[in-house]
Coordinates of C-alpha atoms and ligand atoms in Angstrom, one line a residue:
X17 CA 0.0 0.0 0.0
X18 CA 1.2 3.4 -0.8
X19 CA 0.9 6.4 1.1
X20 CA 0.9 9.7 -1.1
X21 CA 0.5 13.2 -0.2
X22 CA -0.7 16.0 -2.9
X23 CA -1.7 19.6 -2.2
X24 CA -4.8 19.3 -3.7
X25 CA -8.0 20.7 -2.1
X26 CA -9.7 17.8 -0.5
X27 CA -13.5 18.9 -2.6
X28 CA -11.4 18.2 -5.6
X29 CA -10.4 14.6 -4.1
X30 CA -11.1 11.7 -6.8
X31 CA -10.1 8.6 -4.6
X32 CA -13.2 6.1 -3.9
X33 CA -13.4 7.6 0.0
X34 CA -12.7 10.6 1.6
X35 CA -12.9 10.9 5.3
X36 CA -13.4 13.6 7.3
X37 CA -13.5 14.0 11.0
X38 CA -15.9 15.6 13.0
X39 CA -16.2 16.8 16.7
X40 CA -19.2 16.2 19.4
X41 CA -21.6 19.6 19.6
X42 CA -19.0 20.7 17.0
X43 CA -20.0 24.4 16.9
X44 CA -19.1 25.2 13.4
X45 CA -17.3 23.2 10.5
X46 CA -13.5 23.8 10.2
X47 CA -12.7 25.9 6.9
X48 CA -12.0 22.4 5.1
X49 CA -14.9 20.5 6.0
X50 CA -17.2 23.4 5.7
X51 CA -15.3 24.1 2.1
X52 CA -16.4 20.1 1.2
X53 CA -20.2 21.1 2.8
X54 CA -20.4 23.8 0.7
X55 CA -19.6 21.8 -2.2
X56 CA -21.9 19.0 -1.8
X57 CA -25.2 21.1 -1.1
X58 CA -24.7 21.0 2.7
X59 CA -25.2 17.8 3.5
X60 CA -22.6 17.4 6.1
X61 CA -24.3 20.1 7.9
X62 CA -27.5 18.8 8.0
X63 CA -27.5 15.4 9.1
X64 CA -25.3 16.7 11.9
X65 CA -28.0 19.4 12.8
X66 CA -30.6 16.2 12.2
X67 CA -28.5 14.7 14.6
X68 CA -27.9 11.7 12.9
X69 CA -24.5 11.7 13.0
X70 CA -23.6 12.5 16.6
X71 CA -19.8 12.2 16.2
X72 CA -19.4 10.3 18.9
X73 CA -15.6 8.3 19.4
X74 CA -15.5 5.3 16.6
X75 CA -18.9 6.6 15.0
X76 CA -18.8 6.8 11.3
X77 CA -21.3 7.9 8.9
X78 CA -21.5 7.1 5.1
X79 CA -22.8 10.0 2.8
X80 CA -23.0 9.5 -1.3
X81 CA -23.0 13.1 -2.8
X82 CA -24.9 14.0 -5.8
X83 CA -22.9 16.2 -7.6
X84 CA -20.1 18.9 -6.5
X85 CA -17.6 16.7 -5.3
X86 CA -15.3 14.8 -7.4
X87 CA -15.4 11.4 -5.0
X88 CA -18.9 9.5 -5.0
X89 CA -18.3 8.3 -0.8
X90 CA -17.7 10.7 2.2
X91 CA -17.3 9.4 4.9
X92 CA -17.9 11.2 8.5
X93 CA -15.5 10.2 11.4
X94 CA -16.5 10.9 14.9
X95 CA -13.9 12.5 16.7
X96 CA -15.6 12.6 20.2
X97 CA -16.0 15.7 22.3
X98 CA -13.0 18.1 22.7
X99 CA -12.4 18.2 25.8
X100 CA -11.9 14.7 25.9
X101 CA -9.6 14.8 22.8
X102 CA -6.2 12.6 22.7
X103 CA -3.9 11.4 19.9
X104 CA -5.5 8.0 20.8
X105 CA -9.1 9.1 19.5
X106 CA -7.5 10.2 16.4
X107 CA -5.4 7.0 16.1
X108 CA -8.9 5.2 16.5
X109 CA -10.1 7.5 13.9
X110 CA -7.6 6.9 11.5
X111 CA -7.8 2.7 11.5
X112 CA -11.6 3.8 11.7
X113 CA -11.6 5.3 8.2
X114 CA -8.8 2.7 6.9
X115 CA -10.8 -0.1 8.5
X116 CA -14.0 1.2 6.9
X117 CA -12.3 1.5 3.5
X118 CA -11.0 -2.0 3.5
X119 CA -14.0 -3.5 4.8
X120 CA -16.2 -1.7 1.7
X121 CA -13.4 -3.4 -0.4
X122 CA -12.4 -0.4 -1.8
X123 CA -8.9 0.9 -3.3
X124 CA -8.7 4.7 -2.3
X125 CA -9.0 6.5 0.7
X126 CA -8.1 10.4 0.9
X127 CA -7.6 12.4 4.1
X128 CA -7.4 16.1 4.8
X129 CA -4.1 17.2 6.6
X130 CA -6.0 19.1 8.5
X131 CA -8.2 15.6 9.7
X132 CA -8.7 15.9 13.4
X133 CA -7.0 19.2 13.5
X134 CA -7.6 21.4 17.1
X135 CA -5.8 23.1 19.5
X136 CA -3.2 21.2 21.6
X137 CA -1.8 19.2 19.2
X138 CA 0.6 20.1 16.5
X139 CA 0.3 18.8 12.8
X140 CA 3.5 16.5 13.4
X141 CA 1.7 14.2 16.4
X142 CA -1.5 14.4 14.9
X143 CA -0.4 12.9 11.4
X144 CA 1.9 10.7 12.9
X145 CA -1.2 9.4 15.2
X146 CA -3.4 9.5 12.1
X147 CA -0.8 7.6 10.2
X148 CA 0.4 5.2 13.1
X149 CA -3.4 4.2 13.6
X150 CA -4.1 3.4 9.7
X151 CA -1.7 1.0 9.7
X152 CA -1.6 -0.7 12.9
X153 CA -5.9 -0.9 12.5
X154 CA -5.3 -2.6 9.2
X155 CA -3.5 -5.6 10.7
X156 CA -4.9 -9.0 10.0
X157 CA -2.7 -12.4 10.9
X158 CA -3.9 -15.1 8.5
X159 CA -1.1 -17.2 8.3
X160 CA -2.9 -20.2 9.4
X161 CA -6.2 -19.8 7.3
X162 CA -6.2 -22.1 5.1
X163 CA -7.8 -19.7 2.5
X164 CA -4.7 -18.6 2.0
X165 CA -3.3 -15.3 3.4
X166 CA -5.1 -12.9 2.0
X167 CA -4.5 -10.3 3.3
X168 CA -7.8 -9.7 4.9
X169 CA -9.3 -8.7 1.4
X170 CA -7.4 -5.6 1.5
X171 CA -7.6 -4.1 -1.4
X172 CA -6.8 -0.4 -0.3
X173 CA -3.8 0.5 -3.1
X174 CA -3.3 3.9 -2.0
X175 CA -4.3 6.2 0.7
X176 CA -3.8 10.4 0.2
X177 CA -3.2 12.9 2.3
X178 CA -4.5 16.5 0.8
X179 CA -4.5 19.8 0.7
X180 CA -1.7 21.5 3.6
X181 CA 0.6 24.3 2.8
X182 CA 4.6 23.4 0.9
X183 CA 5.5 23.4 4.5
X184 CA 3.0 21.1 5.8
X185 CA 3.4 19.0 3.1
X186 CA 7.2 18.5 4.0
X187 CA 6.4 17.5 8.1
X188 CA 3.7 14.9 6.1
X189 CA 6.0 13.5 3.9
X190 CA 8.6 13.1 6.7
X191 CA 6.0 11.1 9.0
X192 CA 5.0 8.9 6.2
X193 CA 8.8 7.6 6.0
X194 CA 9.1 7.0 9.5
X195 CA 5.3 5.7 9.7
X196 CA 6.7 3.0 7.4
X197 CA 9.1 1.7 9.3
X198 CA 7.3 1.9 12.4
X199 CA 4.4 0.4 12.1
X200 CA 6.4 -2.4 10.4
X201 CA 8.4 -2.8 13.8
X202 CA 4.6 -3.2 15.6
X203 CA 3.8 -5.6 12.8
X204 CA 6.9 -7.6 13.1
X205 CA 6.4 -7.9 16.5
X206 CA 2.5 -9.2 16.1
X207 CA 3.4 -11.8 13.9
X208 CA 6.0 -13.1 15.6
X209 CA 3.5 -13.1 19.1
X210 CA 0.8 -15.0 16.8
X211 CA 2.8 -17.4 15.4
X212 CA 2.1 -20.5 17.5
X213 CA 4.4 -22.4 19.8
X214 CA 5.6 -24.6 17.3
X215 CA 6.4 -22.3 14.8
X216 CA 7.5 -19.8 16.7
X217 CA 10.8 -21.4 17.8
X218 CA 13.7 -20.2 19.5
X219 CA 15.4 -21.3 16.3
X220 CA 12.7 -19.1 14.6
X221 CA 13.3 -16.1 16.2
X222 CA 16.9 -16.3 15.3
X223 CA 16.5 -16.8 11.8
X224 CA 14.0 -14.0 12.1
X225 CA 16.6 -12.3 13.5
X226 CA 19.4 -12.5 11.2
X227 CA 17.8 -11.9 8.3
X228 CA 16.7 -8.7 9.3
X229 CA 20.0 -8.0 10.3
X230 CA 21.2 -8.7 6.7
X231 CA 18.2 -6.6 5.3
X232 CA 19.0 -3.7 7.5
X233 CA 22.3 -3.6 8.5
X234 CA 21.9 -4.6 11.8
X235 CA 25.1 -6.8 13.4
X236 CA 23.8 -10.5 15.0
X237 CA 25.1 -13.0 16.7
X238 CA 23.3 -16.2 18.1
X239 CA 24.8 -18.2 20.8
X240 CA 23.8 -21.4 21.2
X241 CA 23.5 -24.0 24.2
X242 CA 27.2 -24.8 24.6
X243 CA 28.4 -21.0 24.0
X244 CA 25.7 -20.2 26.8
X245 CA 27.5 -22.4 28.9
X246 CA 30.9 -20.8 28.0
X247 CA 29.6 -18.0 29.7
X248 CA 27.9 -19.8 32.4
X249 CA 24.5 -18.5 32.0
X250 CA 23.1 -21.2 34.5
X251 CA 20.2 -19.2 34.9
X252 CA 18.9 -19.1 31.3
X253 CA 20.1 -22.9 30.7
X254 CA 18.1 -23.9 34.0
X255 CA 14.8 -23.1 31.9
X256 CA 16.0 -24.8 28.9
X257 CA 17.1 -27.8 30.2
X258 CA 13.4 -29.3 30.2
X259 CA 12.5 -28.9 26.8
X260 CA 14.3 -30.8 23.7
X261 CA 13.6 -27.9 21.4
X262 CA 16.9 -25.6 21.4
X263 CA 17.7 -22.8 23.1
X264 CA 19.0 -19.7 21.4
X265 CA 20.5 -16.3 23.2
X266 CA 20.1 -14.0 20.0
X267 CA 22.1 -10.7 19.8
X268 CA 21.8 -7.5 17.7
X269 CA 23.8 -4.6 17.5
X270 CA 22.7 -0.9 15.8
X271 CA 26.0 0.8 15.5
X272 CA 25.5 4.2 13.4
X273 CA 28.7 4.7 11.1
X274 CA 30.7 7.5 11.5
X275 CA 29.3 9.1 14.9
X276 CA 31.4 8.3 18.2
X277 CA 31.1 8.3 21.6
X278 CA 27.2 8.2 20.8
X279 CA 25.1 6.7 24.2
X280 CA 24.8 2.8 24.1
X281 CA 21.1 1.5 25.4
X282 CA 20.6 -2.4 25.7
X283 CA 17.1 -3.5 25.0
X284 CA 16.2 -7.1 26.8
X285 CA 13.0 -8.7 25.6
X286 CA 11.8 -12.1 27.5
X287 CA 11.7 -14.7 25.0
X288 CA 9.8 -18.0 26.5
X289 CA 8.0 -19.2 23.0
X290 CA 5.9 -21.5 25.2
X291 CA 5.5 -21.5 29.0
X292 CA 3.9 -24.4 30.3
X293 CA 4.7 -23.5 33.3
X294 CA 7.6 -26.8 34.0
X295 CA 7.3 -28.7 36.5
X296 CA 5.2 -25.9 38.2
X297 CA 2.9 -26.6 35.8
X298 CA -0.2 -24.0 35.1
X299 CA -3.8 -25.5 35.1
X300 CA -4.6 -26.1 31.4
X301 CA -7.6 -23.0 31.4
X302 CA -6.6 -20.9 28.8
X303 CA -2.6 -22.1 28.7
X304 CA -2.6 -21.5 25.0
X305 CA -2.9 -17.8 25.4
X306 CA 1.2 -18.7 26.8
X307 CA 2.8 -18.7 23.0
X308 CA 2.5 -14.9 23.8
X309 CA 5.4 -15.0 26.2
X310 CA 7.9 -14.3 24.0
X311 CA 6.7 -10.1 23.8
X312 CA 8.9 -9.0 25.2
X313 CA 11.5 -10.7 22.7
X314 CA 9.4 -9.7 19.9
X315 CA 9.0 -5.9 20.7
X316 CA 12.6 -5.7 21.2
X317 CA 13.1 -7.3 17.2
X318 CA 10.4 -4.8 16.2
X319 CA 12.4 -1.9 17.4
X320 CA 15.5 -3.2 16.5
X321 CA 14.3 -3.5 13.1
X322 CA 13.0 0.1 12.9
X323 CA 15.9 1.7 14.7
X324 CA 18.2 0.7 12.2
X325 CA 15.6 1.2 9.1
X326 CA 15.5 4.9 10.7
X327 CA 18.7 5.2 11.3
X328 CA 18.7 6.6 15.0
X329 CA 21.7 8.0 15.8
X330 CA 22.6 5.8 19.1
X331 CA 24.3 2.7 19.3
X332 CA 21.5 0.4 20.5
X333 CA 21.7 -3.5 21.2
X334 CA 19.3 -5.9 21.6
X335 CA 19.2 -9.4 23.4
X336 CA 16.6 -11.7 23.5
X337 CA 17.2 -14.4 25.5
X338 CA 14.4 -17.3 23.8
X339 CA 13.6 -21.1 24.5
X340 CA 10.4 -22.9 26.0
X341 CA 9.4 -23.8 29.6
X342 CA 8.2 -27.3 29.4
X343 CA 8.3 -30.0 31.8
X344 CA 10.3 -33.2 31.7
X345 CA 12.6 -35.9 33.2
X346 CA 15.6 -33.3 32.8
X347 CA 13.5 -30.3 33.7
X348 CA 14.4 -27.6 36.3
X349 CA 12.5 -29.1 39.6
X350 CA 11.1 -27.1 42.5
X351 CA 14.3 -26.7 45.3
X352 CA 17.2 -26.9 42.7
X353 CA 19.6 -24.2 43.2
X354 CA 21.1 -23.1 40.1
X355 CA 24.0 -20.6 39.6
X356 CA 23.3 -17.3 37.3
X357 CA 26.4 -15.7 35.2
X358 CA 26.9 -13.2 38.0
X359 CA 27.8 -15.9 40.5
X360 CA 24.8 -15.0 42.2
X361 CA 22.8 -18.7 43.5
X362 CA 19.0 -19.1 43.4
X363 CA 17.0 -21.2 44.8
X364 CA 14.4 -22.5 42.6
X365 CA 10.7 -21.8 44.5
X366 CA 8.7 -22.2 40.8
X367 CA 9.6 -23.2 37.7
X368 CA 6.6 -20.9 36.7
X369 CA 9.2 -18.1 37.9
X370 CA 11.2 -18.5 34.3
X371 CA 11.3 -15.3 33.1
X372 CA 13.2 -13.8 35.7
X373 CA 16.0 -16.5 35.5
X374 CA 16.5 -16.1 31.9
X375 CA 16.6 -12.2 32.1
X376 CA 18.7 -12.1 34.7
X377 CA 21.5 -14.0 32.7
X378 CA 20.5 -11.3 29.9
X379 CA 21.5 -8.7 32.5
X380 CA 24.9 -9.8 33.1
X381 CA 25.8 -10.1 29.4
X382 CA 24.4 -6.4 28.9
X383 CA 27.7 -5.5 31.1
X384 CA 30.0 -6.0 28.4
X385 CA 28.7 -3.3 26.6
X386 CA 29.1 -0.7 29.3
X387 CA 25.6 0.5 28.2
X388 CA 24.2 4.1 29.4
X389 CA 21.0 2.1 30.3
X390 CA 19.2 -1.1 30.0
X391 CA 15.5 -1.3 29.3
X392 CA 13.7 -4.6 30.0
X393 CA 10.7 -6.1 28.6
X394 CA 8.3 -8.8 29.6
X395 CA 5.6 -10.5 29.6
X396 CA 6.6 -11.6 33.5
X397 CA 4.1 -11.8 36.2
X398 CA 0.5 -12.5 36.5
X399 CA 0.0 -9.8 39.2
X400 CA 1.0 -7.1 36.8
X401 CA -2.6 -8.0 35.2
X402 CA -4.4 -8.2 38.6
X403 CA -2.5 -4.9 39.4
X404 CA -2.7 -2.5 36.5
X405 CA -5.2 -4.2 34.2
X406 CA -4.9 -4.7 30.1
X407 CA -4.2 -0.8 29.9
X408 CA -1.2 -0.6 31.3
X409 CA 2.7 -1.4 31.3
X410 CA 4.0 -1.4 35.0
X411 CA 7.7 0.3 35.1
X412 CA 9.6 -0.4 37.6
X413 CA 13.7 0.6 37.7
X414 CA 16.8 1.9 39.3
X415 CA 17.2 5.5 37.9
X416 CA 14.3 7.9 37.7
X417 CA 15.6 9.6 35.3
X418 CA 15.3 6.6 32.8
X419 CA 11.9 5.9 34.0
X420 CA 10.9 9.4 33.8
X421 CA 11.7 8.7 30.0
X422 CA 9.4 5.4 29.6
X423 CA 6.8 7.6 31.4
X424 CA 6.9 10.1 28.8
X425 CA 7.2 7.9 25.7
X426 CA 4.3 6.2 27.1
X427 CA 1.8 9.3 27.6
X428 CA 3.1 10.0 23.9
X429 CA 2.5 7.3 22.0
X430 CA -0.3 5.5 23.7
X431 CA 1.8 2.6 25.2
X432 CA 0.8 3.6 28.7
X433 CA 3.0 2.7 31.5
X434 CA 2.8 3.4 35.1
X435 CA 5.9 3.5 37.7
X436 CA 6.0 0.8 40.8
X437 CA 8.3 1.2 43.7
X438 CA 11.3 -1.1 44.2
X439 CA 11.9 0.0 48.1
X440 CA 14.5 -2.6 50.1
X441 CA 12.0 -3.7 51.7
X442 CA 10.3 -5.8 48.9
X443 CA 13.6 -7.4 48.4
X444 CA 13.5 -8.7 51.8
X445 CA 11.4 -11.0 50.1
X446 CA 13.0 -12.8 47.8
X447 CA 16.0 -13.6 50.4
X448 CA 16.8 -17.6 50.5
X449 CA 17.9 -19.7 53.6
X450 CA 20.2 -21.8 51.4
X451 CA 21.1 -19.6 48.3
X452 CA 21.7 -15.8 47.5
X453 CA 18.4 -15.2 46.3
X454 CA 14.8 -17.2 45.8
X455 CA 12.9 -16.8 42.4
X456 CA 9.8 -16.0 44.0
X457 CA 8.7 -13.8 47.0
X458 CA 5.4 -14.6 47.4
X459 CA 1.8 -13.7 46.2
X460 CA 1.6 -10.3 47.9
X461 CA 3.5 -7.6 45.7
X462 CA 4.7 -10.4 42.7
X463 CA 5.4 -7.7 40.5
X464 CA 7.5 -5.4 42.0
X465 CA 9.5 -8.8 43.9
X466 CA 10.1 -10.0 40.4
X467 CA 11.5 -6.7 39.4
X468 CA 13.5 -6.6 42.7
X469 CA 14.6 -9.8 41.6
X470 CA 15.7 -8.3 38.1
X471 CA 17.8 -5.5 39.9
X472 CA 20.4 -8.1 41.5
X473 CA 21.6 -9.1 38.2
X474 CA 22.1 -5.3 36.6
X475 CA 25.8 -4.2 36.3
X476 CA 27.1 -1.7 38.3
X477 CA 25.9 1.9 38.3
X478 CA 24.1 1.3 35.4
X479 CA 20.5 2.5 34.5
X480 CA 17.8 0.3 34.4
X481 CA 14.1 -0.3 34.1
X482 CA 12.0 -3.0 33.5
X483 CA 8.1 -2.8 32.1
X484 CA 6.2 -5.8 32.5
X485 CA 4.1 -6.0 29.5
X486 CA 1.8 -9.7 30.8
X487 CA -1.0 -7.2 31.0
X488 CA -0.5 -5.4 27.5
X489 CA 1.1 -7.4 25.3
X490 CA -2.4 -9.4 24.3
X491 CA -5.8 -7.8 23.8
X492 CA -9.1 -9.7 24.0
X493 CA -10.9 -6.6 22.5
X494 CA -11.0 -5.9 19.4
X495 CA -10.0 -1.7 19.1
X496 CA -9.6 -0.1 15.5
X497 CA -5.9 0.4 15.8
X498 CA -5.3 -2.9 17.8
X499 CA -7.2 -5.6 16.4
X500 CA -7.7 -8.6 19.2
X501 CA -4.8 -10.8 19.6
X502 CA -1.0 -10.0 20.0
X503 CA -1.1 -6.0 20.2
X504 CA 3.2 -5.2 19.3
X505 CA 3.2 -3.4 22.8
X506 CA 6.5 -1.5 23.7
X507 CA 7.8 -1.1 20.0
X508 CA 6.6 2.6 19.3
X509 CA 7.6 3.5 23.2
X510 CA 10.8 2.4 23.0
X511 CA 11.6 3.9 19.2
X512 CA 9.9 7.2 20.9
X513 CA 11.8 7.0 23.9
X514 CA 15.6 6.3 21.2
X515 CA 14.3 9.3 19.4
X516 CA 14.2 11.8 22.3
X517 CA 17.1 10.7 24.1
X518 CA 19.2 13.0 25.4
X519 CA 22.1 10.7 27.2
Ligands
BES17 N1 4.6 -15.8 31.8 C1 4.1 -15.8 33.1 C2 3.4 -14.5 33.5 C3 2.1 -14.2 32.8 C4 0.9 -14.6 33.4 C5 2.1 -13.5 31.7 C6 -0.3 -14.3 32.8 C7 0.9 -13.2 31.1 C8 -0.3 -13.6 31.6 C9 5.3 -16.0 34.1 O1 6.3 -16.8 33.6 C10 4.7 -16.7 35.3 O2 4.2 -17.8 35.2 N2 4.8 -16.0 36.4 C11 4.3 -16.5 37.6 C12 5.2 -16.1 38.8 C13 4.8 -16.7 40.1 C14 5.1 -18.2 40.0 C15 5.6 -16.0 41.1 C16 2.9 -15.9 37.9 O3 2.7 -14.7 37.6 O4 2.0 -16.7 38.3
ZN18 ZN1 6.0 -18.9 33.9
ZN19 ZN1 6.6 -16.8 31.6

């Protein structure tokens, strides 16, 4: 699908669709809109005045002009009231009018650069929201259908975005580029969540991973089972050693020629492509939702896959520590004590408790990179969703500063996230009579413990934060710019958060 901009007036639009947006108790038509009203007798005007078309949030509303206007569909968007107005009503709007477009089986859809304009917002975050929201609300995963992948009859060939001044057209064109590559990151990452357990491999992920790194110029290494051991990541092999499917510890490395001493940030994304649970094993309820516990891992491929297709100017490194958690006669046991690549002991309470053990040996190999900060990902606890709901990302980390960042990034781009504390006294709780440290504290507080957890295996002095994304990553409603299912959480946070950062 292309996405083209011309400086056309939007009346004199010829694609199949053109959509505007429209306000609750809208007091008058903006100079656009009311230039299209004009054009096509009024008709916008009066079945808002009819109250037919209320513009409430999601609400759309099909006209078919007569005569005046060069396209035979206009389509009304409701924008919701003002006051209530956020870049994630207009991202709805946008997959609303893409959705809509699609779903008619059309091949055109135009926009006015001015869609959704009001005070507050500046043309660059509204386009890119407009733009962001298109393409994440066309989504479909079809892979398994066996109608073939299709696509979703999508037959959209080009969307438009008309009529701003030379240098409105140039902030447009700019936020097309990087809409591109970013919502190719979020789809990366959604396919690689849907994929199921057996396809979605350890092994997979790697290849995934180094051919991106060929397409893109990213640097990747994958270390194996026996180069894990090398390093004596007893932690991450603990998981592994249940399963027979291979274990992979993948690597990639954005390094931006020519620049120096630019700030290094590792991204860490939990990779368990299937967690049973081990020996710990979860009731079977709803177990299949667990291929999506590799997220973490996949928003951390997503952004370093649109990092280096923008070209950001940090050096930026990804690890994604991957295998399954399964149960078996060589599988971890409740009361083994296994020893991490720090040195640091655990004492196994539940095999359940994977994530943390194959992060923490994730944390220790950041070290080598002397990184200015390391942001964690993962889908890790089930009290983050008893805690903060579907809505939110709980952040939790060593340097406020850092977290202040995520905070910010999150507001911005819609990936919410909200800050838990990691006082001393929640690491009291993951204290072990016979080893350094337990893998579990407890029901009461099994977020923040798992992120206190976390924190004994970050280098020295070095930034860190973790977001645990259980509650996120997957949504079981459908909303226009996240379809239901795997929802590429953290990938347009984290590429905001690279963009803005000031070291
Ligand atoms: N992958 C799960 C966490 C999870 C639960 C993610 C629900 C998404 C939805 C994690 O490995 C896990 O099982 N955590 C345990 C920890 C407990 C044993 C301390 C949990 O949350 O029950
Ligand atoms: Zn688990
Ligand atoms: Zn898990």
């Amino acid at each position: 699908m292309k996405i083209s901009i011309n400086d056309e007036h939007i009346a004199e639009c010829r694609d199949e669709l053109l959509a505007v947006g429209l306000f609750q108790d809208q007091k008058r038509l903006s100079d656009d809109v009311a230039a299209v009203d004009k054009a096509c007798g009024g008709m916008i005007k009066k079945v808002v005045s009819r109250g037919d078309f209320k513009a409430k949030p999601n609400q759309t509303f099909l006209l078919y002009p007569q005569a005046g206007l060069k396209t035979s569909r206009l389509l009304l968007v409701g924008l919701g009231k003002k006051e209530e107005y956020s870049l994630d009503r207009l991202r709805e709007a946008g997959a609303g009018a893409a959705r809509f477009t699609r779903d008619m089986g059309l091949a055109s859809l135009c926009l006015p650069v001015s869609f959704g304009h009001s005070r507050g917002f500046g043309l660059q975050e509204r386009v890119r929201a407009i733009l962001e929201g298109m393409g994440m609300g066309l989504y479909v995963f079809r892979e398994y259908k066996s109608s073939g992948n299709d696509n979703g009859n999508n037959h959209i060939k080009r969307i438009t975005m008309a009529g701003g001044s030379p240098a409105d057209m140039k902030v447009v064109r700019a936020e097309i580029k990087r809409a591109e590559c970013v919502v190719q990151g979020v789809c990366l990452a959604r396919d690689l969540v849907s994929h199921p357990g057996n396809s979605a491999t350890p092994r997979y992920l790697a290849s995934v991973a180094r051919s991106m790194a060929k397409k893109y110029g990213l640097a990747c290494k994958v270390l194996d089972e026996k180069q894990a051991e090398k390093l004596g990541m007893g932690s991450f092999l603990s998981v592994a050693q249940g399963t027979d499917e291979p274990a992979r510890f993948i690597v990639l490395e954005h390094r931006p020629r020519l620049k120096k001493n630019v700030p290094t940030v590792v991204l860490i994304g939990k990779a368990i492509t299937f967690d049973s649970g081990g020996i710990s094993l979860k009731p079977a309820a709803n177990m299949e939702e667990m291929k999506y516990d590799m997220s973490g891992g996949a928003a951390v491929l997503g952004a370093m896959q649109t990092c280096a297709r923008m070209r950001l100017p940090l050096h930026v490194v990804g690890l994604v520590p991957s295998t399954e958690n399964l149960p078996s006669g060589h599988a971890l046991k409740p009361g083994d004590v296994v020893t991490a690549m720090s040195g640091k002991t655990i004492e196994i309470i539940s095999t359940d408790a994977e994530g943390r053990l194959v992060l923490a040996d994730a944390l220790s190999y950041s070290r080598r990179y002397k990184p200015d900060a390391i942001v964690d990902l993962a889908t890790l606890t089930g009290a983050c969703v008893i805690a903060l709901g579907n809505d939110a990302t709980a952040v939790m980390g060593n340097d406020q500063a850092l977290v202040d960042k995520l905070c910010t990034a999150g507001e911005a781009t819609g990936d919410r996230v909200w800050q838990l504390p990691l006082w001393d006294c929640y690491g009291e709780l993951i204290k072990s009579d016979i080893a350094d440290l337990k893998n579990v504290g407890g029901r009461p507080a099994g977020t923040i413990t798992a992120g206190c957890f976390l924190r004994e295996f970050v280098p020295e002095n070095t930034a860190w934060a973790h977001m645990d994304i259980a509650g996120t990553a997957w949504s079981k409603k459908n909303r226009p710019h996240v379809p239901k299912g795997a929802t590429g959480v953290g990938v347009r946070l984290l590429i905001h958060m690279l963009e803005k950062w000031q070291s």
